[in-house]
Each structure stands twice: as structure tokens, then as C-alpha cells.
Coordinates of C-alpha atoms in Angstrom, one line a residue:
M1 CA -70.4 -28.3 41.8
S2 CA -71.2 -26.0 44.7
S3 CA -73.2 -27.2 47.8
F4 CA -76.9 -26.6 48.2
E5 CA -76.3 -23.9 50.7
T6 CA -74.1 -21.9 48.3
G7 CA -76.9 -21.9 45.8
V8 CA -79.4 -20.7 48.3
Q9 CA -77.2 -17.8 49.4
L10 CA -76.6 -16.8 45.8
F11 CA -80.3 -16.7 45.2
K12 CA -81.0 -14.6 48.3
K13 CA -78.3 -12.0 47.2
L14 CA -79.9 -11.7 43.8
L15 CA -83.4 -11.1 45.3
M16 CA -82.0 -8.5 47.7
K17 CA -80.7 -6.4 44.8
Q18 CA -84.1 -5.9 43.3
K19 CA -87.2 -4.2 44.8
N20 CA -89.9 -4.8 42.3
M21 CA -92.0 -7.8 41.1
D22 CA -89.4 -8.5 38.4
A23 CA -87.2 -9.8 41.2
Y24 CA -89.3 -12.9 41.0
F25 CA -89.2 -13.3 37.3
A26 CA -87.8 -16.4 35.6
N27 CA -85.3 -16.7 32.7
E28 CA -87.4 -16.9 29.6
E29 CA -84.8 -19.0 27.7
D30 CA -84.8 -22.7 28.5
A31 CA -87.0 -22.7 31.6
L32 CA -86.5 -26.4 32.4
H33 CA -82.7 -26.0 32.8
H34 CA -82.2 -22.3 33.7
A35 CA -85.4 -20.7 35.0
F36 CA -83.6 -19.6 38.1
P37 CA -80.0 -19.5 39.2
A38 CA -80.4 -22.0 42.0
K39 CA -83.0 -23.7 44.2
A40 CA -84.3 -21.1 46.7
T41 CA -84.9 -23.4 49.7
V42 CA -85.5 -27.0 50.8
H43 CA -89.1 -26.4 52.0
S44 CA -91.1 -23.4 51.0
G45 CA -93.3 -21.2 53.2
P46 CA -93.6 -18.1 55.3
F47 CA -90.9 -17.3 57.9
G48 CA -91.4 -17.5 61.6
I49 CA -90.3 -15.3 64.5
P50 CA -88.0 -17.0 67.1
M51 CA -89.4 -17.1 70.6
L52 CA -87.4 -17.2 73.8
W53 CA -87.1 -20.7 75.2
S54 CA -89.0 -19.8 78.4
T55 CA -91.7 -18.0 76.5
A56 CA -92.1 -21.0 74.1
R57 CA -92.4 -23.5 77.0
N58 CA -95.0 -21.3 78.7
Y59 CA -97.0 -20.8 75.4
L60 CA -97.0 -24.5 74.7
E61 CA -98.1 -25.5 78.2
K62 CA -101.0 -23.0 77.9
K63 CA -101.9 -24.1 74.4
S64 CA -101.9 -27.8 75.4
H65 CA -105.0 -27.0 77.5
E66 CA -106.9 -25.5 74.6
P67 CA -108.9 -27.6 72.1
R68 CA -107.8 -28.0 68.6
R69 CA -110.4 -26.9 66.1
K70 CA -109.6 -29.3 63.3
E71 CA -108.1 -32.7 62.5
A72 CA -104.4 -32.9 62.9
L73 CA -101.3 -35.0 62.1
A74 CA -98.9 -36.7 64.4
Y75 CA -95.2 -37.3 63.8
V76 CA -93.0 -39.7 65.8
H77 CA -89.3 -39.5 65.4
I78 CA -86.9 -42.5 65.8
P79 CA -83.4 -41.0 66.1
F80 CA -81.4 -44.2 65.4
C81 CA -79.7 -45.7 62.4
E82 CA -77.6 -48.8 61.9
S83 CA -75.3 -46.8 59.6
R84 CA -75.0 -43.4 58.0
C85 CA -75.7 -42.9 54.3
L86 CA -73.3 -40.4 52.7
F87 CA -75.9 -38.0 51.5
C88 CA -78.1 -37.9 54.6
M89 CA -78.3 -34.9 57.0
F90 CA -80.8 -36.6 59.3
Y91 CA -78.4 -38.9 61.1
Q92 CA -78.4 -38.5 64.8
N93 CA -77.4 -41.6 66.8
P94 CA -76.2 -45.1 66.2
W95 CA -78.6 -47.8 67.4
T96 CA -77.7 -49.6 70.6
A97 CA -80.0 -52.0 72.5
E98 CA -79.7 -50.1 75.7
E99 CA -80.5 -46.7 74.2
S100 CA -83.3 -48.1 72.2
E101 CA -85.0 -49.7 75.2
R102 CA -84.8 -46.5 77.2
Y103 CA -86.0 -44.4 74.2
C104 CA -89.0 -46.5 73.5
R105 CA -90.0 -46.4 77.2
N106 CA -89.7 -42.7 77.3
L107 CA -91.5 -42.2 74.0
I108 CA -94.5 -44.0 75.3
R109 CA -94.3 -41.7 78.4
E110 CA -94.4 -38.7 76.0
F111 CA -97.5 -40.1 74.3
A112 CA -99.1 -40.2 77.7
L113 CA -97.8 -36.7 78.8
W114 CA -100.6 -34.8 77.0
S115 CA -103.2 -37.5 77.2
G116 CA -106.4 -36.0 78.4
R117 CA -105.4 -32.5 77.3
P118 CA -107.5 -30.8 74.7
A119 CA -104.6 -30.1 72.3
Q120 CA -104.0 -33.8 71.9
D121 CA -107.5 -35.3 72.4
S122 CA -110.0 -32.8 71.1
A123 CA -110.1 -33.8 67.4
P124 CA -109.0 -36.8 65.4
I125 CA -105.5 -37.5 64.1
K126 CA -105.8 -38.0 60.3
A127 CA -102.3 -39.4 59.7
L128 CA -99.6 -40.8 62.0
Y129 CA -96.0 -40.9 60.6
F130 CA -93.1 -42.8 62.2
G131 CA -89.9 -41.2 60.6
G132 CA -86.3 -40.9 61.4
G133 CA -83.6 -41.8 61.5
T134 CA -84.7 -45.3 60.8
P135 CA -87.8 -46.6 62.6
T136 CA -87.2 -50.1 61.4
A137 CA -83.8 -50.1 63.1
L138 CA -85.8 -50.8 66.3
P139 CA -86.4 -54.5 67.2
P140 CA -89.8 -55.6 65.8
Q141 CA -91.4 -56.0 69.2
Q142 CA -90.4 -52.5 70.3
L143 CA -91.8 -50.9 67.2
K144 CA -95.1 -52.8 67.7
E145 CA -95.3 -51.6 71.3
L146 CA -94.9 -48.0 70.1
L147 CA -97.6 -48.4 67.6
I148 CA -100.0 -49.9 70.1
A149 CA -99.2 -47.1 72.6
A150 CA -99.8 -44.4 69.9
K151 CA -103.2 -45.9 69.2
K152 CA -103.9 -45.9 72.9
Y153 CA -103.0 -42.3 73.7
L154 CA -103.7 -40.5 70.4
P155 CA -107.2 -40.0 69.0
L156 CA -106.6 -41.7 65.7
S157 CA -109.4 -41.4 63.1
D158 CA -111.0 -44.6 61.9
D159 CA -109.3 -44.2 58.6
C160 CA -106.0 -42.9 59.9
E161 CA -103.0 -43.5 57.6
I162 CA -100.2 -45.0 59.7
T163 CA -96.9 -44.9 58.0
V164 CA -93.6 -46.4 59.1
E165 CA -90.5 -45.3 57.3
G166 CA -87.6 -47.7 57.0
R167 CA -85.0 -49.6 55.0
V168 CA -85.7 -52.7 53.0
H169 CA -82.7 -54.2 54.9
N170 CA -84.7 -54.2 58.1
M171 CA -88.0 -55.4 56.6
T172 CA -87.8 -59.0 57.8
D173 CA -90.8 -61.2 58.1
E174 CA -90.8 -60.5 61.8
M175 CA -90.7 -56.7 61.2
L176 CA -93.5 -56.9 58.7
E177 CA -95.7 -59.0 61.0
A178 CA -95.1 -56.8 64.0
S179 CA -95.8 -53.6 62.0
L180 CA -99.1 -54.9 60.6
E181 CA -100.2 -56.2 64.0
G182 CA -99.5 -52.7 65.3
G183 CA -101.8 -51.2 62.7
V184 CA -99.5 -49.9 60.0
T185 CA -101.3 -49.1 56.8
R186 CA -98.3 -47.8 54.8
F187 CA -94.6 -48.5 54.5
S188 CA -92.3 -45.8 53.1
L189 CA -89.0 -47.4 52.2
G190 CA -85.9 -45.5 51.2
V191 CA -84.5 -47.4 48.2
Q192 CA -82.8 -44.2 46.6
S193 CA -81.3 -46.2 43.8
F194 CA -81.2 -49.8 42.4
D195 CA -77.7 -49.3 40.9
A196 CA -75.1 -51.5 42.6
K197 CA -72.2 -49.0 42.2
I198 CA -74.2 -46.0 43.5
R199 CA -75.6 -48.1 46.4
K200 CA -72.1 -49.1 47.4
E201 CA -70.7 -45.6 47.2
M202 CA -73.6 -44.2 49.2
Q203 CA -73.1 -47.0 51.8
R204 CA -76.5 -48.6 51.3
I205 CA -76.4 -52.1 52.8
D206 CA -78.3 -54.4 50.4
T207 CA -77.6 -55.5 46.9
P208 CA -80.1 -54.4 44.2
E209 CA -81.2 -58.0 43.7
R210 CA -82.2 -58.3 47.3
V211 CA -84.0 -55.0 47.4
I212 CA -86.1 -55.9 44.4
R213 CA -86.9 -59.4 45.7
R214 CA -87.8 -58.1 49.1
L215 CA -90.0 -55.3 47.7
E216 CA -91.9 -57.9 45.7
E217 CA -92.4 -60.1 48.8
I218 CA -93.6 -57.2 51.0
A219 CA -95.9 -55.9 48.2
A220 CA -97.4 -59.4 47.8
N221 CA -98.8 -59.2 51.3
K222 CA -101.2 -56.5 50.2
Q223 CA -102.2 -55.5 53.7
A224 CA -100.5 -52.1 53.6
A225 CA -99.3 -49.7 50.9
V226 CA -95.7 -50.0 49.9
V227 CA -94.0 -46.8 48.7
I228 CA -90.4 -46.2 47.8
D229 CA -88.2 -43.1 47.5
L230 CA -85.9 -42.6 44.5
L231 CA -83.3 -39.9 44.4
F232 CA -81.9 -38.4 41.2
G233 CA -78.6 -36.5 40.9
F234 CA -76.1 -39.0 42.5
P235 CA -72.6 -39.0 41.2
G236 CA -72.5 -41.3 38.2
Q237 CA -76.3 -41.7 38.0
K238 CA -76.9 -39.8 34.7
G239 CA -77.9 -41.9 31.7
T240 CA -78.2 -45.6 32.1
A241 CA -78.3 -45.8 35.9
W242 CA -81.3 -43.5 36.3
E243 CA -83.0 -45.0 33.3
N244 CA -82.8 -48.4 34.9
D245 CA -84.0 -47.0 38.3
L246 CA -87.1 -45.7 36.6
K247 CA -87.7 -48.9 34.6
I248 CA -87.4 -51.1 37.7
A249 CA -89.6 -48.9 39.9
S250 CA -92.3 -48.4 37.3
E251 CA -92.6 -52.2 36.8
L252 CA -92.5 -53.3 40.5
P253 CA -95.9 -54.3 42.1
I254 CA -95.6 -51.5 44.6
D255 CA -98.2 -48.8 45.4
G256 CA -96.3 -45.6 45.1
V257 CA -93.0 -43.9 44.2
D258 CA -91.5 -40.5 45.2
C259 CA -88.8 -39.0 42.8
Y260 CA -86.8 -36.5 44.8
Q261 CA -83.8 -34.4 43.7
L262 CA -80.6 -35.0 45.7
N263 CA -79.4 -32.0 47.6
V264 CA -75.7 -32.0 48.3
F265 CA -75.4 -30.2 51.7
E266 CA -72.1 -28.5 52.6
K267 CA -71.4 -30.6 55.7
S268 CA -72.6 -33.9 54.4
P269 CA -70.1 -36.8 54.1
L270 CA -71.0 -36.9 50.4
N271 CA -69.9 -33.3 49.8
K272 CA -66.7 -33.9 51.7
R273 CA -65.9 -36.9 49.5
I274 CA -66.7 -35.0 46.3
Q275 CA -64.5 -32.1 47.4
A276 CA -61.7 -34.5 48.2
G277 CA -61.9 -36.0 44.7
L278 CA -63.0 -39.4 46.0
L279 CA -66.2 -39.2 44.0
E280 CA -67.2 -37.5 40.8
P281 CA -69.4 -34.4 41.1
A282 CA -73.2 -34.9 41.6
A283 CA -75.5 -33.8 38.8
T284 CA -75.7 -30.1 38.0
L285 CA -79.1 -28.4 38.2
A286 CA -79.5 -28.7 34.4
E287 CA -78.6 -32.4 34.5
A288 CA -81.0 -33.0 37.4
A289 CA -83.8 -31.2 35.4
D290 CA -83.3 -33.7 32.6
M291 CA -83.5 -36.6 35.0
F292 CA -86.7 -35.2 36.6
A293 CA -88.3 -34.7 33.1
R294 CA -87.4 -38.3 32.2
S295 CA -89.2 -39.5 35.4
V296 CA -92.3 -37.7 34.4
E297 CA -92.1 -39.2 30.9
V298 CA -91.6 -42.7 32.2
F299 CA -94.4 -42.8 34.8
S300 CA -96.8 -40.9 32.5
S301 CA -96.4 -43.6 29.9
H302 CA -97.8 -46.2 32.2
S303 CA -101.6 -46.3 32.4
D304 CA -101.6 -47.8 35.9
W305 CA -99.6 -45.0 37.4
R306 CA -101.4 -41.8 38.4
R307 CA -99.9 -38.5 39.7
L308 CA -100.7 -37.2 43.2
T309 CA -98.2 -34.3 43.4
N310 CA -95.2 -32.9 41.5
T311 CA -93.0 -35.6 42.9
H312 CA -95.3 -38.4 43.9
W313 CA -96.9 -41.2 41.9
A314 CA -99.4 -43.8 42.9
R315 CA -100.2 -47.1 41.2
T316 CA -103.0 -48.4 43.4
R317 CA -105.8 -46.8 45.5
R318 CA -104.1 -48.1 48.7
E319 CA -101.6 -45.2 48.3
R320 CA -103.2 -42.1 49.7
N321 CA -100.1 -40.0 50.7
I322 CA -102.1 -38.2 53.3
Y323 CA -99.4 -37.2 55.8
N324 CA -97.0 -35.9 53.1
S325 CA -99.7 -33.9 51.4
L326 CA -101.2 -32.3 54.5
A327 CA -97.9 -31.7 56.4
K328 CA -96.9 -29.1 53.8
G329 CA -99.9 -27.0 54.7
S330 CA -101.3 -25.3 57.8
M331 CA -102.7 -28.4 59.5
D332 CA -101.6 -28.9 63.1
C333 CA -99.0 -31.6 63.6
L334 CA -98.2 -33.0 67.1
P335 CA -94.5 -34.1 67.4
F336 CA -93.2 -36.9 69.6
G337 CA -89.6 -37.9 70.1
C338 CA -86.1 -36.6 70.1
G339 CA -85.6 -34.1 67.2
A340 CA -89.3 -34.3 66.1
G341 CA -90.8 -31.2 64.5
G342 CA -94.4 -30.1 64.5
K343 CA -96.8 -27.2 64.6
L344 CA -99.8 -26.0 66.6
S345 CA -101.9 -22.9 65.7
G346 CA -99.3 -21.7 63.4
H347 CA -96.5 -22.0 65.9
S348 CA -93.8 -24.5 64.7
W349 CA -91.3 -26.1 67.0
M350 CA -88.5 -28.5 67.1
Q351 CA -88.0 -30.9 70.1
E352 CA -84.7 -31.4 71.8
R353 CA -82.2 -33.1 69.4
K354 CA -79.7 -34.2 72.0
L355 CA -80.8 -37.7 73.1
S356 CA -79.6 -37.5 76.7
K357 CA -81.3 -34.1 77.2
W358 CA -84.5 -35.4 75.6
N359 CA -84.5 -38.4 77.9
E360 CA -83.9 -36.2 80.9
M361 CA -86.8 -33.8 80.1
I362 CA -89.3 -36.6 79.4
E363 CA -88.3 -38.4 82.7
K364 CA -89.2 -35.1 84.4
D365 CA -92.5 -35.1 82.5
Q366 CA -91.6 -31.9 80.6
K367 CA -92.4 -31.4 76.9
P368 CA -88.9 -31.2 75.4
V369 CA -89.2 -28.0 73.4
F370 CA -85.9 -27.0 71.8
V371 CA -86.9 -24.0 69.6
M372 CA -90.2 -22.5 68.6
M373 CA -91.2 -20.0 65.9
K374 CA -94.1 -17.6 66.2
P375 CA -96.1 -17.3 62.9
Q376 CA -95.7 -14.1 60.9
E377 CA -98.8 -12.1 60.0
N378 CA -101.0 -13.8 57.4
W379 CA -99.2 -17.1 58.2
Y380 CA -102.2 -19.3 57.3
L381 CA -102.7 -17.7 54.0
L382 CA -99.0 -17.8 53.1
R383 CA -98.7 -21.4 54.3
T384 CA -101.7 -22.4 52.2
L385 CA -100.3 -20.7 49.1
A386 CA -96.9 -22.3 49.4
S387 CA -98.3 -25.8 50.0
S388 CA -100.7 -25.5 47.1
V389 CA -97.9 -24.4 44.6
E390 CA -95.7 -27.3 45.9
S391 CA -98.4 -29.9 45.3
G392 CA -99.3 -29.2 41.7
P393 CA -102.1 -27.3 39.9
F394 CA -103.3 -24.4 42.1
S395 CA -105.9 -21.7 42.0
L396 CA -105.0 -18.3 43.4
K397 CA -108.6 -17.2 43.1
A398 CA -109.8 -20.1 45.3
I399 CA -107.1 -19.5 47.8
G400 CA -107.9 -15.8 48.0
E401 CA -111.6 -16.5 48.4
A402 CA -110.9 -18.9 51.2
F403 CA -109.2 -16.0 53.1
G404 CA -111.4 -13.1 52.0
A405 CA -108.6 -11.6 49.9
E406 CA -107.8 -10.7 46.3
I407 CA -104.4 -12.3 45.7
E408 CA -104.5 -13.2 42.0
K409 CA -104.4 -9.7 40.7
P410 CA -101.4 -8.4 42.7
L411 CA -99.4 -11.6 41.8
K412 CA -100.4 -11.4 38.1
P413 CA -97.1 -9.7 36.9
V414 CA -95.3 -12.8 38.3
T415 CA -97.7 -15.5 37.1
D416 CA -98.0 -13.9 33.6
Q417 CA -94.2 -13.8 33.3
W418 CA -93.9 -17.4 34.4
I419 CA -96.4 -18.4 31.7
R420 CA -94.3 -16.6 29.1
A421 CA -91.2 -18.3 30.5
G422 CA -92.9 -21.7 30.1
L423 CA -93.2 -22.6 33.8
L424 CA -97.0 -22.4 33.9
E425 CA -100.1 -22.8 31.8
K426 CA -103.5 -21.5 32.7
K427 CA -106.9 -23.3 32.3
D428 CA -109.8 -21.3 33.6
D429 CA -108.8 -20.4 37.2
L430 CA -106.3 -23.1 37.5
F431 CA -102.5 -22.6 37.1
I432 CA -100.9 -25.8 35.8
P433 CA -97.2 -26.3 36.1
T434 CA -95.4 -27.5 33.0
V435 CA -92.6 -30.1 33.4
A436 CA -90.2 -27.1 33.9
G437 CA -92.6 -25.7 36.6
Q438 CA -92.8 -29.1 38.2
F439 CA -89.0 -29.2 38.5
W440 CA -88.8 -25.7 40.0
Y441 CA -91.9 -26.0 42.2
V442 CA -90.2 -25.4 45.6
T443 CA -88.5 -22.2 44.3
M444 CA -91.7 -21.0 42.6
A445 CA -93.7 -21.6 45.8
Q446 CA -91.1 -19.7 47.9
L447 CA -91.0 -16.8 45.4
L448 CA -94.8 -16.4 45.3
T449 CA -94.9 -16.6 49.1
E450 CA -92.3 -13.8 49.3
A451 CA -94.0 -11.7 46.6
L452 CA -97.4 -12.0 48.4
T453 CA -95.7 -11.1 51.7
G454 CA -94.5 -7.9 50.2
V455 CA -97.9 -7.1 48.8
L456 CA -99.6 -7.7 52.2
S457 CA -97.0 -5.6 54.0
K458 CA -98.1 -2.6 52.0
G459 CA -101.6 -3.0 53.2
S460 CA -103.1 -3.0 49.7
V461 CA -104.8 -6.3 50.3
R462 CA -106.9 -7.1 53.4
T463 CA -107.2 -10.7 54.6
E464 CA -109.2 -12.6 57.1
D465 CA -106.4 -14.8 58.3
L466 CA -108.4 -17.1 60.6
I467 CA -107.8 -20.8 61.5
E468 CA -111.4 -21.6 60.4
Q469 CA -110.6 -20.2 56.9
S470 CA -107.3 -22.2 56.4
V471 CA -109.4 -25.0 54.9
Y472 CA -108.5 -24.5 51.2
S473 CA -107.3 -27.9 50.0
P474 CA -107.2 -28.1 46.2
N475 CA -107.5 -31.6 44.9
Q476 CA -104.3 -31.5 42.9
G477 CA -104.3 -35.3 42.5
Q478 CA -107.6 -35.2 40.8
A479 CA -106.3 -32.5 38.4
W480 CA -103.4 -34.7 37.5
L481 CA -105.7 -37.7 37.3
D482 CA -108.1 -35.9 34.9
G483 CA -105.2 -35.6 32.5
V484 CA -104.9 -31.8 32.6
L485 CA -101.3 -32.2 31.6
R486 CA -101.6 -35.2 29.3
K487 CA -102.1 -33.7 25.8

């Protein structure tokens, strides 16, 4: 099996060879398994234009004194882990008591850095997300102090969703108590698999039995939503292992489940072990498609599970999935911490990833910008299109109307062909992805984004690409809930 990057490069080469709309067409035979030759990207959306570091810093400093016009998100990155999982590409630093103490002190300092500036204070924060890394690798008291500081310096809305990402291994009674006292409303826990063999091979710490027992204990608290991630496509996961994962997850008293496809990245420890013959290959795209389809079948068969997006399921009303849903779109997101990413007025940026450099800049009261991308023309429209397709049912007519543009007609050759191929169905103005379309959703979102970019570049469609008009937010969850796809 080739790496994820190899598939992306293959896809790009095929697109470059064709100049017309048929470059975006799908294979009309067996769309679930073979609609496209590979996945096009990890996250879909319009491309940005790199800015010089000095220009980026000056822009951000200027922008920090201008008010935001809408609600925003906030992301806090904790760049520590106790150990590295084989498949993970987000590992940065091992946890140490000394580094952890300094980091938390400086993170609070970063919260305060823009306090009083309009870019931070002028409109409410709708969702706050502590990600990593492993936020629960911090001592409970440190995490609580960060949560309290975030509430002090950030204008959190009254109903703000506050998520802490973590491992079940770290979710002690002390961690649970500290998190709840700090205001956490949602835990996102990376289970990945309940299979003992897979967990051991991927260097996950706890046994399946302990994971299940602890999830039941945390969920029994009922003070915050408990959501888990499952990955499909691991070596040896096909068949019984995945079936058991789905059965266990669907029967647990938790609030939500994400089912994500495993991406085997070229430089990951997992790929190196596969290439060395130490592990069997991960699932092929076709095999992963079957695993995804089975997840849809299992969760759809339970009346207490409802669908929020292509990959996310909720069992209770506690699970709102606000951050994950809105972060895909054009909403501003204020980043804090080493390696955090965010966006402001369409400009996306990554903060300094080297821990020592990040600490140094914060201790000089400098916002630690590492790289910034200027939005391409029509960014808000293109970002809204991509996020809508990624989420589930979408309306090109409604998106176009929100931006004063006719986009459904120029994209009709592609959407008509995708309907013929079995990726989409159409009900009134709503395009509804089939199970095959749900599996290929990121690729489809990227292809439609690139197709519309080409149309707009020819000047045949005029848009009003203003921040005020980037408000289209289709209620995909309601569409799923209404049973559009349940026939």
C-alpha cells in the first residue's frame, strides 16, 4: 500500500492533464470503492497565498486592533504527549514537569497578550477547544488553571462549548473533577480501537477492558458530553475487529462518536513499520470504503443515534459538535499555544512549532506567528462551499444566493455526473450524498472548490465576497435527522 502523500500526488497529476469539467468526473462503475483514484487531500478548501514573515507579523498586529464582526472560535494547543502512537503525525514533545509548568505559565500570558484588543474581545467565542498533543497529559491542577484563565481573558459566550481532548488513560477522577470545575462541557477521547492486538501494535496504553470501564464511569457523571474517536483502516482491523469496535461504541452510554479513516503518512512510524514488514499493510481504499459503509449501517440501525455530519454521530442532545462543525468554515478562530492554527478575516496562520522558540517569543510579549496565508479571491465563498460539502447535504443554490452569485448552473456538469455515478442524489435544491458520496466527501469538496475556482477565474460569475455574507450555515444535522437518507 502506498502512503497518503503518494495518492495525493497521483490525483494532482491526473487533474493537471485535463482542462475541462470532466477532470472532476467520477468513475461511474462502483462509486463506493473506485469513484476516484485516491483521496485528494486531508482537509478541503481554497488555497492561500504565503506571506513574508515580517508582513504577516505587521498584518496581525494591525488586525488585532480591529473588531471582529462575528462570533468566533478559539483553539488552545497543548504540545505534549506521554508517548507517541504509531499512526500520529501530531506528536511534538514528550511531557516533562519542568516544560509543562513553563508552558502553562506562558500560555496564560498569551491569553492576556491580546486582552483588551478588539480582535479578541469584540464578539463572543462560540466554542473553545483544547487539542494536542494530549491536553490531559498535563497535571489536573494545571489544566484547571488554563481553563480558568481562558474564561478570564476570552469573551466566552454563555453557552460556549468547551472541549478538552485527551486519552482515557489520563482521565482519572482528579482529572475529571478539575476539568469540570474549570468549565469543560465536552470531552473528546481518542479511543481509536477497542481491539487488544491493534491497541498494542499502535502503542496505545490501556487495555480494551479498562477503556470500556472508564468510559462508562465518565459518562455516568452526565455533567459533560463524552465523545470518542474511532479510526478504521488499521493493519489487521478488517472484519471482526472493526465489527466489534462498532458494536461496542454503539452500545456504550456515551454522547457521540466520530468514525475517521486512517491516513498512513509517509513519514509516520506506522508507515515505516509497514514498509519494513513488521506490520501487515493497512486497509486499501476499497477496503476502507467497506468499513465506512458498515459504520453507517450500524449506527443508522440504532434509533437513539442521530447523524450530525458525514463522520459524526450523536446519541444525546448534550453532544453539539459546535467547534468541529464551525472550524471547517469561514468563521474566525483565535489560536493559542505552540503549533496552534487559526484564522482571522480569511487569513490563516500557524504559530511557532518549536517549543523553545514559542516560549522565547511569548516571554517577549510577541504573538508567535510562524507562517501566514493570505486568502485567495472569493475565499469566503469557496471556504463555505467546501465546508458545506464536507458536512453532509448541501444546497448550491442557497450558498450562491448568500454570496450574490449563480454557482449551481456552472457546476451542473459535475454534479449531474456525480449523480449518475451514484455519489449524490438530489431532492429539491438539496444535494444529498449517498454512502459512496459520504466516504469520498473530502475529495468531492476539494474538486467542487477547484471547479468553482476555475469558473470564477474566467469572470463568468460575479460574487459579493464579503464577510457579512459568509453566513450560510446549512443545518446538515437536521437533514440527516429528518431521515433524508433513511429510505
